[in-house]
PDB file of C-alpha atoms in Angstrom:
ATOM      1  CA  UNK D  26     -18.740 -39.063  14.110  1.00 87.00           C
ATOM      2  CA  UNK D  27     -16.294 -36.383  13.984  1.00 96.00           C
ATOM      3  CA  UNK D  28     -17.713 -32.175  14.743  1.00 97.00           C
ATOM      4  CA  UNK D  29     -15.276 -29.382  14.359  1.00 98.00           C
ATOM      5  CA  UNK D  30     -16.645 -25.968  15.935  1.00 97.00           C
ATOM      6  CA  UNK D  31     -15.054 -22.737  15.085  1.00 96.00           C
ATOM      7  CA  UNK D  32     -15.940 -19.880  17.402  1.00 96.00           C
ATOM      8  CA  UNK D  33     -14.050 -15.886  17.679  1.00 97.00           C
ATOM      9  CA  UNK D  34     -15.209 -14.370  14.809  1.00 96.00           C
ATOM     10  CA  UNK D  35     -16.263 -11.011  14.665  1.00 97.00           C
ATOM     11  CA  UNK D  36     -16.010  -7.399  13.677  1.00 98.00           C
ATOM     12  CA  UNK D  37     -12.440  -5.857  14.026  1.00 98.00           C
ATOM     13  CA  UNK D  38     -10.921  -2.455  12.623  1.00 98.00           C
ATOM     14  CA  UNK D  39      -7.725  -2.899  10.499  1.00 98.00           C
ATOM     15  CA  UNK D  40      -4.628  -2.799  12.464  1.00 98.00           C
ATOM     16  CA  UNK D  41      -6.257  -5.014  15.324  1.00 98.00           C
ATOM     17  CA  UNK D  42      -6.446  -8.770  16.489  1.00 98.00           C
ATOM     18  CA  UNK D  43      -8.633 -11.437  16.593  1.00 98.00           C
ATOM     19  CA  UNK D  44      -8.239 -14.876  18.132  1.00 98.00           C
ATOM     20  CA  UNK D  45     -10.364 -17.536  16.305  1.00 98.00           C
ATOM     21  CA  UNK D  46     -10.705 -20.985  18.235  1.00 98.00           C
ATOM     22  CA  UNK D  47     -11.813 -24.375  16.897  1.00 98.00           C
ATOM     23  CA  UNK D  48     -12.327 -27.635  18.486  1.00 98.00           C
ATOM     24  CA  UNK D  49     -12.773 -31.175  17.483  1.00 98.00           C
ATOM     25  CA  UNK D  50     -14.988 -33.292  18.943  1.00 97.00           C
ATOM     26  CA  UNK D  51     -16.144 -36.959  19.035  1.00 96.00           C
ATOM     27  CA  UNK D  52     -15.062 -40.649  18.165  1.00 94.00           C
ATOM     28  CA  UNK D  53     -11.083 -39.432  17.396  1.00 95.00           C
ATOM     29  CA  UNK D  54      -8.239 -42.189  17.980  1.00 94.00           C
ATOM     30  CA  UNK D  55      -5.833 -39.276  16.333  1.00 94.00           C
ATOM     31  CA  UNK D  56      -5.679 -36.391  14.901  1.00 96.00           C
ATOM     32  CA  UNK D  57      -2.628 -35.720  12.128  1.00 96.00           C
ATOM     33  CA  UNK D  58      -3.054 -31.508  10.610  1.00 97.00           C
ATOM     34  CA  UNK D  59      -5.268 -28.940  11.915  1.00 98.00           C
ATOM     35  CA  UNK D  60      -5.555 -25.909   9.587  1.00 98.00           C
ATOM     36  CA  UNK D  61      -7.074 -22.510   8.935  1.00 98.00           C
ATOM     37  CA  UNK D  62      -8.638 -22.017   5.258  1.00 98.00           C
ATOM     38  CA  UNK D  63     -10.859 -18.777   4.270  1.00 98.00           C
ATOM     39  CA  UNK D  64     -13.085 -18.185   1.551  1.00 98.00           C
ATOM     40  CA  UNK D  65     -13.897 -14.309   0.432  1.00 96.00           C
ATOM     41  CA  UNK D  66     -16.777 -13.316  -1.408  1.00 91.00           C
ATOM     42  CA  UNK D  67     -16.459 -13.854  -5.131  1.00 93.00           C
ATOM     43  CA  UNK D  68     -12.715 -15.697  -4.746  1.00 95.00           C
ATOM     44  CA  UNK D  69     -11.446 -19.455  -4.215  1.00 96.00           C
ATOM     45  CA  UNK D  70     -10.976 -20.942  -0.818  1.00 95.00           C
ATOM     46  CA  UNK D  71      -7.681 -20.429   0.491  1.00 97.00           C
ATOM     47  CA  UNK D  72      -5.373 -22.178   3.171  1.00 97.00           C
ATOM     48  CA  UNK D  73      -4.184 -19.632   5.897  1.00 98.00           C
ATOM     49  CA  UNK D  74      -2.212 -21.931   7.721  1.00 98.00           C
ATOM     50  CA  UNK D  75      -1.962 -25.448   8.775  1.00 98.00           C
ATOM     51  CA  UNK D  76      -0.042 -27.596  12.123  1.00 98.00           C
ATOM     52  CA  UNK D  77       0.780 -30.894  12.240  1.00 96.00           C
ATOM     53  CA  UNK D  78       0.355 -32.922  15.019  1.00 94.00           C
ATOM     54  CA  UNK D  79       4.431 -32.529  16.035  1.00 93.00           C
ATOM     55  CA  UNK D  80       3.752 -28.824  15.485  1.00 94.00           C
ATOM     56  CA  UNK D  81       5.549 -28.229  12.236  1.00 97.00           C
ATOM     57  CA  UNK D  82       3.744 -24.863  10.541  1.00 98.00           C
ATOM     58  CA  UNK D  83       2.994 -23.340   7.199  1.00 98.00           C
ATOM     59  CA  UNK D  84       1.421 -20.102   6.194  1.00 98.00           C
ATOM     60  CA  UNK D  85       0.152 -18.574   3.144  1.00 97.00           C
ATOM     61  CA  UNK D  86       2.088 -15.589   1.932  1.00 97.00           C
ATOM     62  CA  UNK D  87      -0.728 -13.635   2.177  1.00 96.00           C
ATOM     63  CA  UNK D  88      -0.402 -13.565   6.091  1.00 98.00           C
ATOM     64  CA  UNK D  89       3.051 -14.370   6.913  1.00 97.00           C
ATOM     65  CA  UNK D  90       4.639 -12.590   9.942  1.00 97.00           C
ATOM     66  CA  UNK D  91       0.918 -11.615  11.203  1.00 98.00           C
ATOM     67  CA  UNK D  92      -1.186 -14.537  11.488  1.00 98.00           C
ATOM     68  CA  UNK D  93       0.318 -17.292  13.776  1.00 98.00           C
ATOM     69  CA  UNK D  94      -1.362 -21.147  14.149  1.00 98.00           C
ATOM     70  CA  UNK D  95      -0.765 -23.165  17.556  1.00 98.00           C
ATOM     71  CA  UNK D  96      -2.634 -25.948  18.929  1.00 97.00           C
ATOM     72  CA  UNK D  97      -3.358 -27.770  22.057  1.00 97.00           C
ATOM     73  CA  UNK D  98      -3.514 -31.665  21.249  1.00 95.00           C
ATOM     74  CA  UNK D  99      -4.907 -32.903  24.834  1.00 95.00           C
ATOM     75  CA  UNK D 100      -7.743 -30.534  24.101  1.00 97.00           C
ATOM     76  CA  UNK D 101      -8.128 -31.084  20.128  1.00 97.00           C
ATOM     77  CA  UNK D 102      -7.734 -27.617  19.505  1.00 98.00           C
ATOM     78  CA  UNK D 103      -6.320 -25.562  17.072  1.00 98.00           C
ATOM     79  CA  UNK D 104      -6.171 -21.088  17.226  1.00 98.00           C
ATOM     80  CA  UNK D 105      -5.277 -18.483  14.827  1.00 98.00           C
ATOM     81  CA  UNK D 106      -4.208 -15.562  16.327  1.00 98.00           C
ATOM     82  CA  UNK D 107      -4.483 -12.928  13.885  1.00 98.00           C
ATOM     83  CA  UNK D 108      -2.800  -9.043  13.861  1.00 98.00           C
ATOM     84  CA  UNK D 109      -3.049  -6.109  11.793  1.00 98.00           C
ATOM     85  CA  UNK D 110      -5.098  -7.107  10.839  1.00 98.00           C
ATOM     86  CA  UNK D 111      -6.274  -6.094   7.389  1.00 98.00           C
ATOM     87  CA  UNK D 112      -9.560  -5.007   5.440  1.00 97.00           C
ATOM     88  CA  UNK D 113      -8.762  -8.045   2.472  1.00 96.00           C
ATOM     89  CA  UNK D 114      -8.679 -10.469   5.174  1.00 98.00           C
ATOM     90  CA  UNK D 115     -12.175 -10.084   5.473  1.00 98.00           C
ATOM     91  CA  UNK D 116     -13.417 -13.664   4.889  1.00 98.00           C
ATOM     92  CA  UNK D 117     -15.379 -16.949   6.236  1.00 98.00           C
ATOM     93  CA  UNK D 118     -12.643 -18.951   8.005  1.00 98.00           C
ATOM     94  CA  UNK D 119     -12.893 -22.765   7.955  1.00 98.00           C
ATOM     95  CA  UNK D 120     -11.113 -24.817  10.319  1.00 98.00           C
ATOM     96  CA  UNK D 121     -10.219 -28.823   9.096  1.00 98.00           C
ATOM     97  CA  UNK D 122      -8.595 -31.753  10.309  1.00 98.00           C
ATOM     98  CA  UNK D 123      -7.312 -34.899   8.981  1.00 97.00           C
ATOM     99  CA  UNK D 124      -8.706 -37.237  11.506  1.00 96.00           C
ATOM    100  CA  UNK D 125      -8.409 -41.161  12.403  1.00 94.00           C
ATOM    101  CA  UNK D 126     -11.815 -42.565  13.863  1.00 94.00           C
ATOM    102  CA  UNK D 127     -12.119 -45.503  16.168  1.00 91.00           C
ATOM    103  CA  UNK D 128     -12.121 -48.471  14.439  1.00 88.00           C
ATOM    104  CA  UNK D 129     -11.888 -47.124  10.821  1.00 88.00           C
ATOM    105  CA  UNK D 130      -8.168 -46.737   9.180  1.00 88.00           C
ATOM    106  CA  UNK D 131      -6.891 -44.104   7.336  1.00 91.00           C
ATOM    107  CA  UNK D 132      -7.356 -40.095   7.596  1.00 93.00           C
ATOM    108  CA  UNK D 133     -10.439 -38.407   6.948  1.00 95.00           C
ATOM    109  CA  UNK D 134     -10.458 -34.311   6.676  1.00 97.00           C
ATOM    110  CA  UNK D 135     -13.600 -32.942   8.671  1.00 97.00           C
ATOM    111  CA  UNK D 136     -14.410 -29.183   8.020  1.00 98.00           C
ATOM    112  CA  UNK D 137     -15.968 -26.996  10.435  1.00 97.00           C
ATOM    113  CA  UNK D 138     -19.206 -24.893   9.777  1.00 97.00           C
ATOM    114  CA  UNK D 139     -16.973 -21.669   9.003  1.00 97.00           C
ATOM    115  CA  UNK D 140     -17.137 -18.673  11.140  1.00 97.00           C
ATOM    116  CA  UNK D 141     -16.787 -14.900   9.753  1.00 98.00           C
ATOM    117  CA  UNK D 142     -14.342 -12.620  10.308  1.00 98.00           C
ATOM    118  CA  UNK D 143     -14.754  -9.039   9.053  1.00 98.00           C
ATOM    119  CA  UNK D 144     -12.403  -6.343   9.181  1.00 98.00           C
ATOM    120  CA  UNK D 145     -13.690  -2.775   8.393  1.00 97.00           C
ATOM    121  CA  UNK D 146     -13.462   0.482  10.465  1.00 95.00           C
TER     122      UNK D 146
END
């Protein structure tokens, strides 16, 4: 009912930026948080950052000050811009949202298919 794709990832050297992208797609009456989560090998998931839908923002401390979260609610999009970028943020990101389908009640979180971001030189 509900498809998130994630799309950006890539190979970057430490110190750069990378821009990942993820849309939402299909029977959505509304759409409360979009968020960022990673997952490194041999480690837990994580949440990177998360936006409601009246833009309110949260970050783990791990990437305070250099990762920033923004979204576009007419297009059911949600970015990460990420800077300096750094070799331990090397990582499969997940986008999710907590999203109200037609005719049901209630959120439901839909994940995305992940999308790897690796930063080496």
């Amino acid at each position: 009912q509900v498809q998130l794709v994630e799309s950006g990832g890539g190979l970057v050297q430490p110190g750069k930026s990378l821009t990942l992208s993820c849309v939402a797609s299909g029977s959505i009456s509304r759409i409360n948080t979009m968020a960022w989560s990673r997952q490194a090998p041999g480690k837990q998931r994580e949440v990177v950052a998360t936006v409601t839908s009246g833009g309110s923002t949260n970050y783990g401390d791990s990437v305070k000050g250099r990762f920033t979260i923004s979204r576009d609610n007419a297009k059911n999009t949600v970015y990460l811009q990420m800077n300096s970028l750094k070799p331990e943020d090397t990582a499969v990101y997940y986008c999710y949202s907590d999203v109200v389908v037609y005719g049901s009640r209630g959120f439901v979180r839909y994940w995305g298919q992940g999308t790897q971001v690796t930063v080496s030189s």
